[in-house]
Structures are given as structure tokens and as C-alpha cells.
Coordinates of C-alpha atoms in Angstrom, one line a residue:
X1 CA 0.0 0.0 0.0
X2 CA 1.8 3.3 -1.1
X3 CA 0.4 5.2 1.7
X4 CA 2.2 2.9 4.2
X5 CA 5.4 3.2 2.3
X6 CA 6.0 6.5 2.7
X7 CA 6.0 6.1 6.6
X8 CA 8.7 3.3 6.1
X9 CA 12.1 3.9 7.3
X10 CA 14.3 3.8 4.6
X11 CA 17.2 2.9 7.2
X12 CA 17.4 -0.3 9.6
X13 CA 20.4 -0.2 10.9
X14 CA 22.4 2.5 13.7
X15 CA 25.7 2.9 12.7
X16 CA 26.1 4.6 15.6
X17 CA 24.6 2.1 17.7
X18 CA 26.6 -0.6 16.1
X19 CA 24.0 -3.2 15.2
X20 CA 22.0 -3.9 12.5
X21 CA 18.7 -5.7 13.3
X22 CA 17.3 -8.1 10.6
X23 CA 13.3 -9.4 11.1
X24 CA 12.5 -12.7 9.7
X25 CA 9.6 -14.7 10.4
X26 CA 9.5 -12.2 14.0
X27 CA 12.9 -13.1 14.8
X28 CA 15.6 -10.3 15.7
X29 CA 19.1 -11.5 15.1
X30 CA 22.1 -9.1 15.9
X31 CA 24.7 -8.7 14.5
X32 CA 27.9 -7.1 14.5
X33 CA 28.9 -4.7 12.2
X34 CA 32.7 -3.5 10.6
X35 CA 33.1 -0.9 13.3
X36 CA 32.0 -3.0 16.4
X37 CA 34.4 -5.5 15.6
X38 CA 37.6 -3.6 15.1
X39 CA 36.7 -2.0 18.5
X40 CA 36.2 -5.4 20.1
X41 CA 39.3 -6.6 18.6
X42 CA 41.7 -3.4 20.2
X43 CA 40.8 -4.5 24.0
X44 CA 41.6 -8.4 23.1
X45 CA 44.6 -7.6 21.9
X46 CA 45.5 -5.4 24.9
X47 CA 44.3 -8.5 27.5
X48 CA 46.5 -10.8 25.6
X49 CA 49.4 -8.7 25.7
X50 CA 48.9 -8.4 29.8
X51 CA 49.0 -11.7 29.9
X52 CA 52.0 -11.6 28.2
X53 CA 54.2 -9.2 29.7
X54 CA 53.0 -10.0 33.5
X55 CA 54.7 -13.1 33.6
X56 CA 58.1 -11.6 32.4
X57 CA 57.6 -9.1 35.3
X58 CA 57.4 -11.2 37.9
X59 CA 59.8 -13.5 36.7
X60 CA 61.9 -10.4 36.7
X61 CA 61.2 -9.3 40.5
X62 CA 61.4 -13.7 41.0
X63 CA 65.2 -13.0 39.8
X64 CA 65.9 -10.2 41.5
X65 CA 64.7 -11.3 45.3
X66 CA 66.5 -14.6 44.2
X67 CA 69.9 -12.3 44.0
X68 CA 69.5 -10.5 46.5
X69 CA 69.0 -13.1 49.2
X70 CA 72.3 -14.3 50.4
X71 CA 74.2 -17.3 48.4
X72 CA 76.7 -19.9 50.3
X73 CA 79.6 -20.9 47.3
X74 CA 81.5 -23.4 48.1
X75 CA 85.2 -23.5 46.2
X76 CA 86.2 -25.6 43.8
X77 CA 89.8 -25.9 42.9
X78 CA 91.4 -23.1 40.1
X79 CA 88.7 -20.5 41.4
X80 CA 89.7 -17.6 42.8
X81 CA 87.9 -14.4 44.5
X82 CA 87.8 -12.5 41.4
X83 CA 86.6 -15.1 39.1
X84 CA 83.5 -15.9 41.9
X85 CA 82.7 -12.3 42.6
X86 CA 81.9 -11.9 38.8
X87 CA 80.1 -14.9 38.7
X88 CA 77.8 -13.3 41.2
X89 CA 78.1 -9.7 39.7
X90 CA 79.2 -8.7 43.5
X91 CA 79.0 -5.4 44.5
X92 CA 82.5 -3.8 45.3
X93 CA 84.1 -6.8 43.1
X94 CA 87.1 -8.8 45.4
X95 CA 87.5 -6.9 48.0
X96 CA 84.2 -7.2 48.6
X97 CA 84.1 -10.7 48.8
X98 CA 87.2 -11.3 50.8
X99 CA 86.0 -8.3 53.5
X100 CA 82.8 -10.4 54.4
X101 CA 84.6 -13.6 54.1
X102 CA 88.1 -12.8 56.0
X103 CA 87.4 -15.1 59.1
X104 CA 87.0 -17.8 56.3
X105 CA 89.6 -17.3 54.6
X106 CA 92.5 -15.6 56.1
X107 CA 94.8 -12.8 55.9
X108 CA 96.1 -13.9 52.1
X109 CA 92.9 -13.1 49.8
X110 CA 95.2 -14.8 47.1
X111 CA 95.1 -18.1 48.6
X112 CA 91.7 -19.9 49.2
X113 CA 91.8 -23.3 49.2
X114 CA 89.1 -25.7 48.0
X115 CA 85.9 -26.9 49.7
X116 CA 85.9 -23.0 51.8
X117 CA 82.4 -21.7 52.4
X118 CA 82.1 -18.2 51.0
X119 CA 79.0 -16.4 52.1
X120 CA 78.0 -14.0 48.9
X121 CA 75.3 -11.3 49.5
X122 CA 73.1 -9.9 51.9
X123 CA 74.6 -11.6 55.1
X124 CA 78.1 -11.2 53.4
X125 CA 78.1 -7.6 54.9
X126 CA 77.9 -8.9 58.2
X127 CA 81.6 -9.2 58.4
X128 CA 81.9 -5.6 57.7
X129 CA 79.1 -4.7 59.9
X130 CA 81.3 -6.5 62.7
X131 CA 84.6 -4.6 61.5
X132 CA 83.0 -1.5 61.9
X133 CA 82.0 -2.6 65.4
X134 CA 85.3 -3.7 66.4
X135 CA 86.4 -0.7 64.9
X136 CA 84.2 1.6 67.4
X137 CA 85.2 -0.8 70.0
X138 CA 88.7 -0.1 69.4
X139 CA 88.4 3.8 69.5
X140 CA 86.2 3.0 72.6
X141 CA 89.3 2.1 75.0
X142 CA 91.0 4.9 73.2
X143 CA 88.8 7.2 74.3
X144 CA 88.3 5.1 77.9
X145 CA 91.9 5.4 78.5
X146 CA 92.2 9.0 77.9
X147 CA 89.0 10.2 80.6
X148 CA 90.8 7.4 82.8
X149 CA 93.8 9.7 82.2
X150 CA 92.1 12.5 82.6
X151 CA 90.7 11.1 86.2
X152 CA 93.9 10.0 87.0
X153 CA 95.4 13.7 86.4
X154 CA 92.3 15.2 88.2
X155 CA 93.3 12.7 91.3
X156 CA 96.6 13.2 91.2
X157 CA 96.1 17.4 91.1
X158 CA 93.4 16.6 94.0
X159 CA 95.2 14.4 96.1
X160 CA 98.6 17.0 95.5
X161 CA 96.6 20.5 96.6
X162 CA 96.2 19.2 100.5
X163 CA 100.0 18.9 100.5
X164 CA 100.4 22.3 98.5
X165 CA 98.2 23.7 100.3
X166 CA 99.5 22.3 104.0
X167 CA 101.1 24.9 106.2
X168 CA 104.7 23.7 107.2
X169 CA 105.4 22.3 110.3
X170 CA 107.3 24.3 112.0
X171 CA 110.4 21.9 113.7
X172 CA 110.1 21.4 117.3
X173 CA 113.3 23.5 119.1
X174 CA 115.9 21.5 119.9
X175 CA 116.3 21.2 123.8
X176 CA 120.0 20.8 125.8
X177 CA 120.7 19.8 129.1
X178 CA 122.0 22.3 131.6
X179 CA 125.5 20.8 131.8
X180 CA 129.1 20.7 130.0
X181 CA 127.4 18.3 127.2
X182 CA 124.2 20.3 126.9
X183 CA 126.3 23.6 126.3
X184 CA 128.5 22.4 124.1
X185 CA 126.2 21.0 122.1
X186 CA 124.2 24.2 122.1
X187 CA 127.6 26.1 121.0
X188 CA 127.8 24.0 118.3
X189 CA 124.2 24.8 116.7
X190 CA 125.1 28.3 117.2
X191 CA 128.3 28.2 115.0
X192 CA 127.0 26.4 112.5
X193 CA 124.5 28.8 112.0
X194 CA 127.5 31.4 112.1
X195 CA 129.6 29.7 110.2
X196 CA 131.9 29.6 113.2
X197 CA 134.5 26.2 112.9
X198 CA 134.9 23.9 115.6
X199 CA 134.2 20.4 116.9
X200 CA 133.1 19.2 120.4
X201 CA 136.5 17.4 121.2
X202 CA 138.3 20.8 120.1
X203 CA 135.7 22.4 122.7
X204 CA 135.8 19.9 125.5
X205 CA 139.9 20.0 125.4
X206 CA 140.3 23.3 125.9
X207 CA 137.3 23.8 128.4
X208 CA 139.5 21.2 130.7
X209 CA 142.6 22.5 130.6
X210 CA 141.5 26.3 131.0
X211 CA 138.4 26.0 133.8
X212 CA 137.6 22.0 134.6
X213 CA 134.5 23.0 133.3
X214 CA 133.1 25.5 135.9
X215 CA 131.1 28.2 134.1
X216 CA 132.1 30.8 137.1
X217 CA 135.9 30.2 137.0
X218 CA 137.8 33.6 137.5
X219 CA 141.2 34.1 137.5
X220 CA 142.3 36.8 139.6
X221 CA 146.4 36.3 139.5
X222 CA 147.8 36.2 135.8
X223 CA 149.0 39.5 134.0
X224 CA 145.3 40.1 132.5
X225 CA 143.8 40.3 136.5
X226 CA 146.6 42.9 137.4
X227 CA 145.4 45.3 133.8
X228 CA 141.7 44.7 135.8
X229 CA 140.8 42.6 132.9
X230 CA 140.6 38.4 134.6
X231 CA 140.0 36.0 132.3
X232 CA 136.6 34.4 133.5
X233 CA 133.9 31.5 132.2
X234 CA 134.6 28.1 130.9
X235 CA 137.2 29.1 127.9
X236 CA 138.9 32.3 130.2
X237 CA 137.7 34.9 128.0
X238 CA 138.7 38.5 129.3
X239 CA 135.8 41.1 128.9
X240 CA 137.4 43.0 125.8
X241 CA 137.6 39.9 123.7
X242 CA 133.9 38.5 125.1
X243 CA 132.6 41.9 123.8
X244 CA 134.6 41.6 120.3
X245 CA 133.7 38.6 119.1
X246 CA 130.2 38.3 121.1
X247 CA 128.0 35.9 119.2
X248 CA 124.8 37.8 118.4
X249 CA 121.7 35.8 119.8
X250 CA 123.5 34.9 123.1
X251 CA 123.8 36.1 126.1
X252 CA 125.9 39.5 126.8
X253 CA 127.2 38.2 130.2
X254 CA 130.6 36.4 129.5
X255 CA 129.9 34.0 132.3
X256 CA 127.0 32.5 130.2
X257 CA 128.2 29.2 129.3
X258 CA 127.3 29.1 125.9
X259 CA 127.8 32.7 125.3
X260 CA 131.2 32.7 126.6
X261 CA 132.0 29.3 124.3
X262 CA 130.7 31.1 121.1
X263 CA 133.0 33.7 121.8
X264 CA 136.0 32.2 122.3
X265 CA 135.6 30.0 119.5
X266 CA 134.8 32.8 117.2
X267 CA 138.1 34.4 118.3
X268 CA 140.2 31.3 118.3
X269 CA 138.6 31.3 114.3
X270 CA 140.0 34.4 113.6
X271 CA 143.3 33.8 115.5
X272 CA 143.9 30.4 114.8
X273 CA 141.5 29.3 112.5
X274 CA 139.7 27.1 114.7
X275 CA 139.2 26.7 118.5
X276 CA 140.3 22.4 117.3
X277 CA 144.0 24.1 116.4
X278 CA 144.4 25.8 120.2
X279 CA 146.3 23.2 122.6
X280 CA 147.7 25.9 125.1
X281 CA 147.1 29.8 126.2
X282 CA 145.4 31.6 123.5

């Protein structure tokens, strides 16, 4: 019928929908067209290619956990550390090698003898690790040793300042008896502080012989009694000479036992040279 042909669509099929629709007998069949499949093709292609390369990928990171984790190599007669460090493409080459395995091998790295377990990797660092360790604890002591010194010095300084520090003890004064011994004896301290010469025998002879040792002896008859000048004390000193060579720090009366010694000595010194060279009347 013409006028129902006019309302027919002269088109059946979306390309833009990407399906052409076909009715026979009431039946829709679809279908793909040209551009539908190319399209569908594109994302296949891409899936397949996934599948391709993901395996590769993890084989890869497979590989490279597989090198990293540490490796035990036993060796075998001819090898040598450089020949086994490029086998396992180690890091730092030789030296490497023979660092983390020292205890292993020994102090020559050219000698390693067969069946030695070399530890290559990871854990081969250890050794290094430990070096470093030993390494601090060797600067350790160093730097033990020098606060010990420092303690010891600080001590020392410390323990010193008390006796620095310490007021001298002032020496107790020597004490004589009151007799011939005790004022020789005294005499004797006296010069030596003087610088007078003389001994105790020197002393003690002439003390005999010129008063038996009686600090008040007088004598009242020789030449030097008649000028009004007696000799008097334990060495017969007149009062002219007692005054003239009087010890400074004694006693000025010349019948002072030590005074009157330190006297005559010091003018038997100046006469004679020492009261030890007077065996008569001086």
C-alpha cells in the first residue's frame, strides 16, 4: 500500500549504535557490524598482551629477590675471589668478597683453598658490619683510657693540693741539758748557724785545761787580772775579747756558758783558725 510506504524507514540499521537488526519470520538477530568489531578486537589484543608481559615481570622481580637473598659458594679448585665475585656480579668486586669472608679465609685473599664456604650477598656484609663494630670498640678504650687519664690527672692534682696547700710544720726547738754536754752541744748549733768552725772534742779539750769546766771560773792572779781585765767562764775569756767577738743571739754576760764558748771560738777562728788548732794559752 503506497500510503504505508511512505512512513517506512528507509534505514534499519544505527551505525552509531553498532547493530543492524534483521526481522525474519518475528525473529531479531544481531549482528555485529565493521566498526563493532575492530573495536572489540583493540581491548583483546591489549588483555593478551597483559598476559604476556606480567609473567616476564614477575619473573623479573622472581630473579631479582632470588639475587639478593644471600648465596653460600663453596670452592672448587682453580677459582679464585675475582673469578667468583663476577660470577655473582658482587657489589664492590674482590674486596668485597674477601672483606665479608676474612674469618673464612685468612689474611692472604690470594690463597683460598678448595671446599671453603664463602658467604656471597646480603649476610656477606655482616663481616663488615662486625669490622666496623670492632672498629668503634677499638676507639672506645682509646677514648676510655684518655678520661681514665684525665681522672687519674684530676686525682693526682686533688690528692697534691692538700699537701700544696699544707702549712709547714714548723720543727720542734731543739732542747739541751744544763750541763758541760748540753752547752757544748748548744755552741755547736750556734756556729754552724754562724759559720763559726769547731768540733766538740776541740771544745771539750780546751774547756778542761782552762776551767775543769766550771762556768764561774775567775782568775784573779795572771797578767790580764793585774790590767783589771781576769779571764773568766769556761774558755777564760777577758771582757774585751767576750765583747769583740760576742755571738749575736747569746747572752751578753761572758759567764754565760754558751755565750762565753761562742765567743772564744769565734776568736780562736779568727786567730787560729779554729778553736780544734788551740792546745795551750790563747
Amino acid at each position: 500500500m503506497p500510503a504505508q510506504g511512505k512512513h517506512r524507514r528507509t534505514k534499519s540499521v544505527s551505525l552509531s549504535r553498532g547493530i543492524a537488526a534483521v526481522t525474519t519470520g518475528g525473529a531479531v538477530l544481531a549482528l555485529p557490524v565493521l566498526g563493532a568489531t575492530t573495536a572489540s578486537a583493540t581491548p583483546a589484543h591489549s588483555v593478551a598482551a597483559e598476559k604476556v608481559v606480567a609473567p616476564v615481570s614477575v619473573t623479573a622481580q622472581v630473579n631479582s629477590v632470588t639475587k639478593a637473598a644471600p648465596a653460600k659458594h663453596s670452592v672448587v679448585a682453580g677459582e679464585t675471589l675475582s673469578k667468583i665475585a663476577r660470577e655473582y656480579s658482587v657489589s664492590g668486586g674482590w674486596k668485597k668478597l674477601y672483606e665479608g669472608n676474612r674469618k673464612a679465609i685468612g689474611e692472604n685473599p690470594n690463597l683460598i683453598h678448595p671446599g671453603i664456604k664463602l658467604t656471597i650477598g646480603a649476610k656477606a656484609a655482616a663481616p663488615s658490619d662486625a669490622k666496623a663494630g670492632k672498629a668503634g670498640k677499638a676507639a672506645a678504650p682509646s677514648a676510655g683510657r684518655a678520661a681514665t687519664a684525665e681522672r687519674a690527672d684530676r686525682s693526682e692534682r686533688t690528692a697534691a693540693a692538700p699537701v700544696a696547700q699544707a702549712a709547714p710544720v714548723a720543727a720542734a726547738p731543739a732542747t739541751y741539758s744544763n750541763d758541760l754536754d748540753g752547752w757544748i752541744k748548744e755552741s755547736l748549733a750556734i756556729m754552724a748557724e754562724r759559720g763559726i768552725p769547731g768540733s766538740y772534742e776541740g771544745i771539750h779539750r780546751n774547756i778542761i785545761r782552762e776551767s775543769s769546766g766550771n762556768p764561774n771560773a775567775i782568775n784573779n792572779w795572771d797578767s790580764n787580772a793585774v790590767k783589771g781585765t781576769p779571764s773568766k767562764g769556761l774558755l777564760q775569756v777577758i771582757d774585751p775579747t767576750f765583747q769583740a767577738y760576742h755571738v749575736p743571739g747569746t747572752s751578753t754576760d761572758s759567764y754565760d756558758p754558751v755565750a762565753n764558748i761562742t765567743a772564744a771560738c769565734n776568736y780562736a777562728a779568727d786567730r787560729y783558725g779554729s778553736i780544734d788548732n788551740v792546745f795551750g794559752a790563747y
